[in-house]
Tab-separated table of C-alpha atoms in Angstrom:
chain	number	residue	atom	x	y	z
B	1	MET	CA	1.128	-141.171	16.376
B	2	THR	CA	2.409	-142.226	19.675
B	3	LEU	CA	5.717	-142.146	21.462
B	4	THR	CA	5.890	-145.912	21.142
B	5	ASP	CA	5.953	-145.486	17.360
B	6	PRO	CA	9.217	-146.779	16.041
B	7	LEU	CA	9.717	-143.382	14.110
B	8	ALA	CA	9.311	-141.476	17.479
B	9	ALA	CA	13.225	-141.135	17.515
B	10	THR	CA	13.357	-139.180	14.383
B	11	THR	CA	13.161	-135.470	13.607
B	12	THR	CA	10.710	-135.984	10.800
B	13	TRP	CA	8.173	-137.683	13.226
B	14	HIS	CA	8.393	-134.881	15.716
B	15	GLU	CA	8.041	-132.082	13.148
B	16	GLN	CA	4.982	-133.873	11.557
B	17	LEU	CA	3.311	-134.076	14.995
B	18	LEU	CA	4.015	-130.419	15.713
B	19	ALA	CA	2.667	-129.469	12.269
B	20	GLU	CA	-0.671	-131.392	12.893
B	21	ARG	CA	-1.164	-130.631	16.671
B	22	SER	CA	0.627	-127.534	17.600
B	23	ALA	CA	-0.416	-123.878	16.852
B	24	HIS	CA	1.998	-122.658	14.120
B	25	ASN	CA	3.300	-119.608	15.962
B	26	TYR	CA	6.909	-120.684	15.587
B	27	ALA	CA	8.992	-121.713	12.725
B	28	PRO	CA	11.746	-123.817	14.536
B	29	LEU	CA	14.904	-124.925	12.813
B	30	PRO	CA	14.679	-128.649	11.763
B	31	VAL	CA	16.151	-129.923	15.105
B	32	VAL	CA	14.436	-131.800	18.027
B	33	LEU	CA	16.521	-131.779	21.190
B	34	THR	CA	16.335	-134.386	23.879
B	35	SER	CA	19.254	-133.526	26.388
B	36	GLY	CA	21.945	-131.044	27.122
B	37	SER	CA	24.833	-130.138	29.316
B	38	GLY	CA	26.441	-126.730	29.546
B	39	ALA	CA	26.544	-125.267	26.135
B	40	ARG	CA	26.104	-128.666	24.233
B	41	VAL	CA	22.838	-130.365	23.289
B	42	VAL	CA	21.764	-133.597	21.757
B	43	ASP	CA	18.942	-134.278	19.251
B	44	VAL	CA	16.647	-137.276	19.087
B	45	GLU	CA	18.865	-138.808	16.494
B	46	GLY	CA	22.004	-138.544	18.723
B	47	ARG	CA	23.673	-135.677	16.918
B	48	GLU	CA	25.478	-133.065	19.045
B	49	TYR	CA	25.101	-129.356	18.860
B	50	ILE	CA	26.855	-126.203	20.288
B	51	ASP	CA	23.936	-124.100	21.495
B	52	CYS	CA	24.620	-120.277	20.651
B	53	LEU	CA	21.079	-119.131	21.478
B	54	ALA	CA	20.710	-120.276	25.185
B	55	GLY	CA	17.010	-119.855	25.208
B	56	TYR	CA	17.208	-116.278	24.348
B	57	SER	CA	19.426	-115.861	27.475
B	58	ALA	CA	17.359	-117.981	29.804
B	59	LEU	CA	19.953	-120.449	29.803
B	60	ASN	CA	23.036	-118.012	30.777
B	61	PHE	CA	24.149	-120.666	33.200
B	62	GLY	CA	23.960	-123.421	30.486
B	63	HIS	CA	21.903	-126.583	30.365
B	64	GLY	CA	21.633	-128.633	33.427
B	65	HIS	CA	23.872	-126.454	35.756
B	66	PRO	CA	24.414	-128.736	38.732
B	67	ALA	CA	23.686	-126.211	41.353
B	68	LEU	CA	20.434	-125.292	39.766
B	69	VAL	CA	19.465	-128.822	39.122
B	70	ALA	CA	20.290	-129.851	42.741
B	71	ALA	CA	18.157	-126.772	44.097
B	72	ALA	CA	15.246	-128.004	42.001
B	73	HIS	CA	15.421	-131.646	43.065
B	74	ARG	CA	15.708	-130.621	46.657
B	75	GLN	CA	12.637	-128.451	46.555
B	76	LEU	CA	10.568	-130.794	44.456
B	77	ASP	CA	10.809	-133.403	47.382
B	78	ARG	CA	9.473	-130.786	49.787
B	79	LEU	CA	7.001	-128.278	48.633
B	80	THR	CA	6.253	-126.906	44.973
B	81	LEU	CA	3.314	-124.583	45.364
B	82	THR	CA	1.231	-122.884	48.036
B	83	GLY	CA	-0.242	-119.928	46.272
B	84	ARG	CA	0.130	-116.464	47.898
B	85	ALA	CA	-2.549	-117.192	50.574
B	86	PHE	CA	0.102	-118.739	52.656
B	87	GLY	CA	3.781	-118.158	53.084
B	88	ASN	CA	6.571	-120.434	52.321
B	89	ASP	CA	9.968	-120.879	53.460
B	90	GLN	CA	11.745	-119.895	50.166
B	91	LEU	CA	9.933	-116.663	49.349
B	92	GLY	CA	11.351	-114.426	51.744
B	93	PRO	CA	15.021	-115.377	51.389
B	94	PHE	CA	14.531	-115.231	47.514
B	95	CYS	CA	13.239	-111.687	47.677
B	96	ALA	CA	15.986	-110.611	50.173
B	97	GLU	CA	18.774	-112.265	48.155
B	98	LEU	CA	17.666	-110.795	44.839
B	99	ALA	CA	17.100	-107.296	46.349
B	100	ALA	CA	20.627	-107.453	47.839
B	101	LEU	CA	22.293	-108.610	44.464
B	102	VAL	CA	20.452	-105.710	42.689
B	103	GLY	CA	20.834	-103.198	45.402
B	104	LYS	CA	17.137	-102.400	45.832
B	105	GLN	CA	14.654	-102.809	48.819
B	106	MET	CA	11.865	-104.908	47.588
B	107	VAL	CA	11.006	-107.716	45.096
B	108	LEU	CA	7.601	-108.497	43.350
B	109	PRO	CA	7.938	-112.098	42.190
B	110	MET	CA	6.167	-113.248	39.005
B	111	ASN	CA	6.688	-115.850	36.384
B	112	THR	CA	7.540	-114.892	32.897
B	113	GLY	CA	9.212	-111.878	31.514
B	114	ALA	CA	6.071	-110.408	29.930
B	115	GLU	CA	4.437	-110.711	33.411
B	116	ALA	CA	7.237	-108.637	34.928
B	117	VAL	CA	6.781	-105.979	32.328
B	118	GLU	CA	3.143	-105.835	32.791
B	119	SER	CA	3.443	-105.748	36.470
B	120	GLY	CA	6.088	-102.994	36.259
B	121	LEU	CA	3.788	-100.924	34.086
B	122	LYS	CA	0.926	-101.474	36.644
B	123	VAL	CA	3.205	-100.399	39.528
B	124	ALA	CA	4.435	-97.177	37.471
B	125	ARG	CA	0.852	-96.044	36.760
B	126	LYS	CA	-0.260	-96.603	40.376
B	127	TRP	CA	2.973	-94.737	41.629
B	128	GLY	CA	2.160	-91.911	39.086
B	129	TYR	CA	-1.336	-91.621	40.643
B	130	GLU	CA	-0.368	-91.869	44.226
B	131	VAL	CA	3.082	-90.212	44.274
B	132	ARG	CA	3.384	-88.055	41.226
B	133	GLY	CA	-0.160	-86.768	41.367
B	134	VAL	CA	-1.139	-87.488	37.656
B	135	PRO	CA	-4.905	-87.336	37.108
B	136	HIS	CA	-6.821	-90.561	37.442
B	137	ASP	CA	-6.496	-92.768	34.191
B	138	ARG	CA	-4.240	-90.130	32.463
B	139	ALA	CA	-0.836	-91.705	33.107
B	140	ARG	CA	1.508	-92.055	30.124
B	141	VAL	CA	4.691	-94.193	29.633
B	142	VAL	CA	7.393	-93.275	26.977
B	143	VAL	CA	8.829	-96.428	25.178
B	144	ALA	CA	11.270	-96.976	22.497
B	145	ALA	CA	10.686	-97.941	18.877
B	146	ASN	CA	11.618	-101.390	17.815
B	147	ASN	CA	11.219	-102.415	21.529
B	148	PHE	CA	10.467	-106.051	22.500
B	149	HIS	CA	8.958	-106.366	26.031
B	150	GLY	CA	6.778	-109.624	25.495
B	151	ARG	CA	3.612	-110.752	23.661
B	152	THR	CA	0.622	-109.738	25.770
B	153	ILE	CA	-1.932	-107.495	24.205
B	154	GLY	CA	-0.893	-104.587	26.518
B	155	ILE	CA	2.709	-104.863	25.430
B	156	VAL	CA	2.243	-105.498	21.730
B	157	GLY	CA	0.017	-102.359	21.647
B	158	PHE	CA	3.086	-100.238	21.904
B	159	SER	CA	5.277	-102.416	19.781
B	160	THR	CA	6.352	-101.080	16.295
B	161	ASP	CA	6.806	-104.569	14.806
B	162	PRO	CA	4.041	-105.335	12.432
B	163	GLU	CA	4.366	-109.025	12.925
B	164	ALA	CA	3.863	-108.670	16.769
B	165	ARG	CA	1.188	-106.040	16.501
B	166	ASN	CA	-1.015	-106.415	13.396
B	167	GLY	CA	-4.254	-108.271	13.929
B	168	PHE	CA	-4.415	-108.122	17.722
B	169	GLY	CA	-5.941	-104.617	18.256
B	170	PRO	CA	-7.600	-102.701	19.860
B	171	PHE	CA	-4.896	-101.631	22.180
B	172	ALA	CA	-4.787	-99.740	25.355
B	173	PRO	CA	-3.803	-96.107	25.304
B	174	GLY	CA	-1.089	-94.369	27.332
B	175	PHE	CA	2.051	-94.987	25.598
B	176	ASP	CA	4.309	-92.639	23.650
B	177	VAL	CA	6.822	-94.190	21.240
B	178	VAL	CA	10.183	-92.333	20.500
B	179	PRO	CA	13.270	-93.422	18.484
B	180	TYR	CA	15.688	-95.577	20.524
B	181	GLY	CA	18.857	-93.951	21.362
B	182	ASP	CA	17.514	-90.427	20.722
B	183	ALA	CA	17.707	-88.430	24.112
B	184	ASP	CA	16.376	-85.327	22.609
B	185	ALA	CA	13.267	-87.141	21.303
B	186	LEU	CA	12.731	-88.733	24.595
B	187	ARG	CA	13.144	-85.328	26.591
B	188	ALA	CA	10.431	-83.834	24.277
B	189	ALA	CA	7.919	-86.751	24.789
B	190	VAL	CA	7.834	-86.389	28.544
B	191	GLY	CA	5.084	-84.363	29.735
B	192	PRO	CA	3.085	-83.545	33.016
B	193	GLU	CA	1.178	-86.951	32.808
B	194	THR	CA	4.210	-89.045	32.081
B	195	VAL	CA	4.914	-91.517	35.085
B	196	ALA	CA	7.825	-93.533	33.433
B	197	VAL	CA	10.265	-94.344	30.701
B	198	LEU	CA	10.567	-98.011	29.871
B	199	VAL	CA	13.444	-99.088	27.842
B	200	GLU	CA	15.835	-102.139	27.232
B	201	PRO	CA	19.306	-101.225	28.006
B	202	VAL	CA	20.198	-103.256	24.882
B	203	GLN	CA	17.408	-104.190	22.186
B	204	GLY	CA	17.881	-107.893	21.947
B	205	GLU	CA	15.055	-108.830	19.641
B	206	ALA	CA	15.715	-105.985	17.515
B	207	GLY	CA	19.128	-107.324	16.723
B	208	VAL	CA	21.427	-106.616	19.747
B	209	VAL	CA	21.213	-102.895	19.279
B	210	VAL	CA	23.432	-101.210	21.584
B	211	PRO	CA	22.599	-97.699	22.656
B	212	PRO	CA	24.897	-94.813	21.736
B	213	PRO	CA	27.307	-93.521	24.356
B	214	GLY	CA	25.693	-91.418	27.013
B	215	TYR	CA	22.157	-92.520	26.153
B	216	LEU	CA	21.452	-94.410	29.238
B	217	ALA	CA	22.803	-91.558	31.436
B	218	ALA	CA	20.531	-89.219	29.471
B	219	VAL	CA	17.542	-91.458	30.251
B	220	ARG	CA	18.594	-91.255	33.925
B	221	ASP	CA	18.837	-87.523	33.965
B	222	ILE	CA	15.710	-86.990	31.992
B	223	CYS	CA	13.788	-89.109	34.478
B	224	THR	CA	15.381	-87.415	37.481
B	225	ASP	CA	14.646	-83.949	36.081
B	226	ALA	CA	11.123	-84.866	35.436
B	227	GLY	CA	10.557	-86.704	38.756
B	228	ILE	CA	9.414	-89.861	36.934
B	229	LEU	CA	10.497	-93.543	36.858
B	230	PHE	CA	13.225	-94.968	34.786
B	231	VAL	CA	12.116	-98.632	34.241
B	232	ALA	CA	14.885	-100.931	32.686
B	233	ASP	CA	13.576	-104.171	31.054
B	234	GLU	CA	16.624	-106.414	31.789
B	235	VAL	CA	14.863	-109.658	31.144
B	236	GLN	CA	17.479	-110.384	28.320
B	237	SER	CA	20.320	-108.023	29.083
B	238	GLY	CA	20.490	-108.683	32.816
B	239	PHE	CA	22.074	-111.415	34.772
B	240	GLY	CA	25.519	-111.380	33.145
B	241	ARG	CA	24.767	-111.415	29.512
B	242	THR	CA	26.765	-108.054	28.951
B	243	GLY	CA	29.439	-108.909	31.334
B	244	HIS	CA	27.623	-107.153	34.142
B	245	VAL	CA	24.949	-108.141	36.658
B	246	LEU	CA	22.786	-105.396	35.010
B	247	ALA	CA	23.415	-103.760	31.651
B	248	THR	CA	22.106	-100.499	32.838
B	249	ARG	CA	24.875	-100.032	35.354
B	250	GLY	CA	27.465	-101.676	33.267
B	251	LEU	CA	26.913	-99.875	29.985
B	252	GLY	CA	25.598	-96.669	31.310
B	253	GLY	CA	27.006	-96.440	34.748
B	254	VAL	CA	23.561	-95.394	36.072
B	255	ASP	CA	20.879	-96.966	38.292
B	256	ALA	CA	17.250	-97.374	37.219
B	257	ASP	CA	14.375	-96.987	39.523
B	258	VAL	CA	12.618	-100.152	38.635
B	259	TYR	CA	14.377	-103.291	37.139
B	260	LEU	CA	12.450	-106.029	35.287
B	261	LEU	CA	14.146	-109.429	35.494
B	262	GLY	CA	13.399	-112.857	33.999
B	263	LYS	CA	14.895	-115.604	31.685
B	264	ALA	CA	18.154	-116.383	33.449
B	265	LEU	CA	16.614	-115.809	36.822
B	266	GLY	CA	14.982	-119.184	36.455
B	267	GLY	CA	18.052	-120.851	35.416
B	268	GLY	CA	16.570	-122.293	32.321
B	269	ILE	CA	14.627	-124.668	34.527
B	270	LEU	CA	11.319	-122.973	34.979
B	271	PRO	CA	9.920	-119.419	34.509
B	272	VAL	CA	10.941	-116.919	37.227
B	273	SER	CA	10.604	-113.224	36.906
B	274	ALA	CA	10.573	-110.236	39.176
B	275	VAL	CA	10.114	-106.501	39.562
B	276	VAL	CA	12.758	-105.007	41.689
B	277	ALA	CA	12.609	-101.537	43.123
B	278	ASP	CA	12.568	-99.606	46.354
B	279	GLU	CA	9.790	-99.451	48.925
B	280	ALA	CA	8.963	-95.991	47.682
B	281	VAL	CA	7.855	-97.522	44.321
B	282	LEU	CA	6.695	-101.090	45.108
B	283	GLY	CA	5.086	-99.926	48.350
B	284	VAL	CA	2.121	-98.627	46.487
B	285	LEU	CA	0.762	-102.112	46.098
B	286	ARG	CA	-1.537	-103.324	48.698
B	287	PRO	CA	-3.190	-106.749	49.422
B	288	GLY	CA	-5.748	-107.600	46.710
B	289	GLN	CA	-4.403	-105.127	44.054
B	290	HIS	CA	-2.019	-107.474	42.175
B	291	GLY	CA	-1.065	-111.124	42.343
B	292	SER	CA	-0.204	-114.431	40.667
B	293	THR	CA	-0.998	-117.988	41.602
B	294	PHE	CA	2.377	-119.260	40.812
B	295	GLY	CA	4.387	-116.035	41.290
B	296	GLY	CA	6.820	-116.658	44.148
B	297	ASN	CA	6.110	-120.401	44.471
B	298	PRO	CA	8.674	-122.216	46.594
B	299	LEU	CA	10.080	-124.202	43.610
B	300	ALA	CA	10.652	-121.178	41.592
B	301	CYS	CA	12.101	-119.372	44.594
B	302	ALA	CA	14.446	-122.116	45.285
B	303	VAL	CA	15.892	-122.274	41.801
B	304	GLY	CA	15.893	-118.375	41.770
B	305	ARG	CA	18.007	-118.327	44.864
B	306	ALA	CA	20.504	-120.714	43.291
B	307	ALA	CA	20.645	-118.499	40.170
B	308	VAL	CA	21.198	-115.518	42.378
B	309	GLY	CA	24.048	-117.232	44.069
B	310	LEU	CA	25.636	-118.081	40.820
B	311	MET	CA	25.250	-114.545	39.474
B	312	ALA	CA	27.085	-113.225	42.544
B	313	GLU	CA	30.255	-115.027	41.524
B	314	PRO	CA	32.792	-112.445	40.025
B	315	ALA	CA	34.600	-115.094	38.083
B	316	LEU	CA	31.513	-115.677	35.795
B	317	LEU	CA	31.364	-111.982	34.779
B	318	ARG	CA	35.184	-112.096	34.155
B	319	GLN	CA	34.733	-114.981	31.871
B	320	VAL	CA	32.044	-113.175	29.874
B	321	VAL	CA	34.344	-110.276	29.334
B	322	THR	CA	37.044	-112.473	28.167
B	323	LEU	CA	34.831	-114.631	25.771
B	324	GLY	CA	33.026	-111.409	24.647
B	325	GLU	CA	36.497	-110.098	23.271
B	326	ILE	CA	36.972	-113.279	21.492
B	327	LEU	CA	33.412	-113.115	19.998
B	328	ARG	CA	34.207	-109.380	18.832
B	329	THR	CA	37.458	-110.202	17.337
B	330	GLU	CA	36.321	-113.126	15.310
B	331	LEU	CA	33.314	-111.332	13.997
B	332	GLU	CA	35.433	-108.440	12.999
B	333	ALA	CA	37.431	-110.784	10.926
B	334	LEU	CA	34.160	-111.848	8.995
B	335	VAL	CA	33.126	-108.239	8.132
B	336	GLY	CA	33.294	-108.092	4.261
B	337	ARG	CA	33.304	-111.798	4.078
B	338	GLY	CA	29.685	-112.404	4.255
B	339	VAL	CA	29.040	-110.095	7.354
B	340	VAL	CA	27.923	-106.499	6.520
B	341	THR	CA	28.263	-105.429	10.170
B	342	PHE	CA	27.659	-106.470	13.653
B	343	ARG	CA	26.950	-105.172	17.076
B	344	SER	CA	28.206	-106.905	20.114
B	345	VAL	CA	28.345	-106.395	23.897
B	346	GLY	CA	29.606	-108.871	26.424
B	347	LEU	CA	28.718	-112.635	25.064
B	348	TRP	CA	25.909	-111.225	22.818
B	349	ALA	CA	25.947	-110.262	19.170
B	350	GLY	CA	23.526	-109.280	16.216
B	351	VAL	CA	25.253	-110.260	13.012
B	352	ASP	CA	23.982	-108.683	9.778
B	353	ILE	CA	24.322	-111.138	6.858
B	354	ASP	CA	25.182	-109.876	3.250
B	355	PRO	CA	21.740	-110.333	1.540
B	356	ALA	CA	23.604	-111.306	-1.673
B	357	LEU	CA	24.338	-114.652	0.264
B	358	GLY	CA	20.917	-115.280	1.656
B	359	THR	CA	18.809	-114.415	4.763
B	360	GLY	CA	19.612	-115.033	8.422
B	361	ARG	CA	17.431	-118.067	8.269
B	362	THR	CA	19.559	-119.498	5.425
B	363	VAL	CA	22.647	-118.990	7.578
B	364	CYS	CA	21.098	-120.588	10.672
B	365	GLU	CA	19.793	-123.651	8.722
B	366	ALA	CA	23.309	-124.140	7.344
B	367	LEU	CA	24.838	-123.636	10.736
B	368	CYS	CA	22.471	-126.332	12.168
B	369	THR	CA	23.647	-128.878	9.527
B	370	ARG	CA	27.184	-128.279	10.824
B	371	GLY	CA	26.245	-128.576	14.538
B	372	VAL	CA	25.718	-124.981	15.643
B	373	LEU	CA	22.570	-123.659	16.714
B	374	ALA	CA	21.610	-119.822	16.396
B	375	LYS	CA	18.542	-118.003	15.440
B	376	GLU	CA	17.753	-115.195	13.090
B	377	THR	CA	15.704	-112.033	13.763
B	378	HIS	CA	14.143	-109.528	11.466
B	379	GLY	CA	15.277	-111.402	8.194
B	380	ALA	CA	19.015	-110.468	7.784
B	381	THR	CA	20.385	-110.761	11.361
B	382	VAL	CA	21.717	-113.787	13.215
B	383	ARG	CA	21.720	-113.511	16.867
B	384	LEU	CA	24.517	-115.212	18.874
B	385	SER	CA	23.931	-115.543	22.555
B	386	PRO	CA	25.711	-118.727	23.834
B	387	PRO	CA	25.513	-119.738	27.449
B	388	LEU	CA	27.853	-117.751	29.625
B	389	VAL	CA	29.586	-120.961	30.604
B	390	ILE	CA	30.457	-122.056	27.063
B	391	ALA	CA	34.102	-123.368	26.717
B	392	GLU	CA	36.384	-121.035	24.656
B	393	ALA	CA	37.029	-123.865	22.215
B	394	ASP	CA	33.421	-124.380	21.630
B	395	LEU	CA	32.974	-120.451	21.129
B	396	ARG	CA	35.832	-120.452	18.621
B	397	HIS	CA	34.573	-123.493	16.887
B	398	ALA	CA	31.108	-122.020	16.587
B	399	LEU	CA	32.512	-118.831	15.062
B	400	ALA	CA	34.848	-120.734	12.670
B	401	THR	CA	31.684	-122.764	11.504
B	402	LEU	CA	30.029	-119.406	10.843
B	403	GLY	CA	32.910	-118.373	8.568
B	404	GLU	CA	32.719	-121.611	6.922
B	405	VAL	CA	29.070	-121.321	6.190
B	406	LEU	CA	29.429	-117.771	4.743
B	407	ALA	CA	32.279	-118.884	2.596
B	408	GLY	CA	30.210	-121.738	1.462
B	409	LEU	CA	27.258	-119.427	0.501
B	410	ALA	CA	29.730	-117.097	-1.358
B	411	GLY	CA	30.675	-119.939	-3.444
């Protein structure tokens, strides 16, 4: 099988090639995409779709945003990689601009979201030993049940999802799991060896689970009272998804000590992630203690700077709020008509499908045949997270299509 094969322009050909040559760690929908612009994508057979997943929020600015593409092109012609043995002329400006956007002092640039989480945990432990005075190798971090922070062995070790965890042990110690949204359980779990609390402001992979009112403020108070770090994983929830630059501040009105960013920070062009905090936290790292060959590379920094520039535009966040209200209103109309319940915040929703009609996968497959792309999670839930730049007409059409699919399944 080669790309010169006459069948190479068919979905079936590509699916067979993946089945034979790719590890089976994903079960994608039967669609093979070849191009995209904004919230629309086209497959190898020329069919057009509305993208309502946006690369799990990595494509917040849409496919092929001209400012991001232009930044990548300019940098590709100049310099793409130096390693951190040398400086480059994009790294300092990237760190300064991202720090200013977030309102912190320092940035640790990495690549993937999971790397940002792992790096944040390393920093929290080192801070715990050097600043909090926790005995060596005794640091503990409190995390929330049903979390999703990535796929590394370190991270899945404190996952409560059997699919993510089973078969990959043994795991590292040092993590205490409490129910998400339960401030009393969180407070009870914090002890003298606790160095940090790590939470997602909104649990995306769990089905867009929005915290109860006052929970994020309680997390802040608990961390402040105990003298430990509040680490917010905003890899999915940050950069506009909830209608705010940071969900922690937008939903809870509070500031975390450490922010973990990724996905949309790379504009959907390449992996860019970062740990963002003040010098009192990130200053515990010294040369040789942590690093990454590709972290902070000039190409990533150039694209990241462009993404930071787009995120600083207030009009984009206003649009997310407006579209988010449309999303909520249209989903409310579907409750009892194939939708059991839903949770939404900004331009992000987890929609629980009536099991009598089928699974979330059933609904997503039916949407795909009608030109709308979404993805299920945990069986019964359909996630909707279109690019923040989606046209109102496309959003309404996608939601109307969901209604049609549900009606069709109901018979």
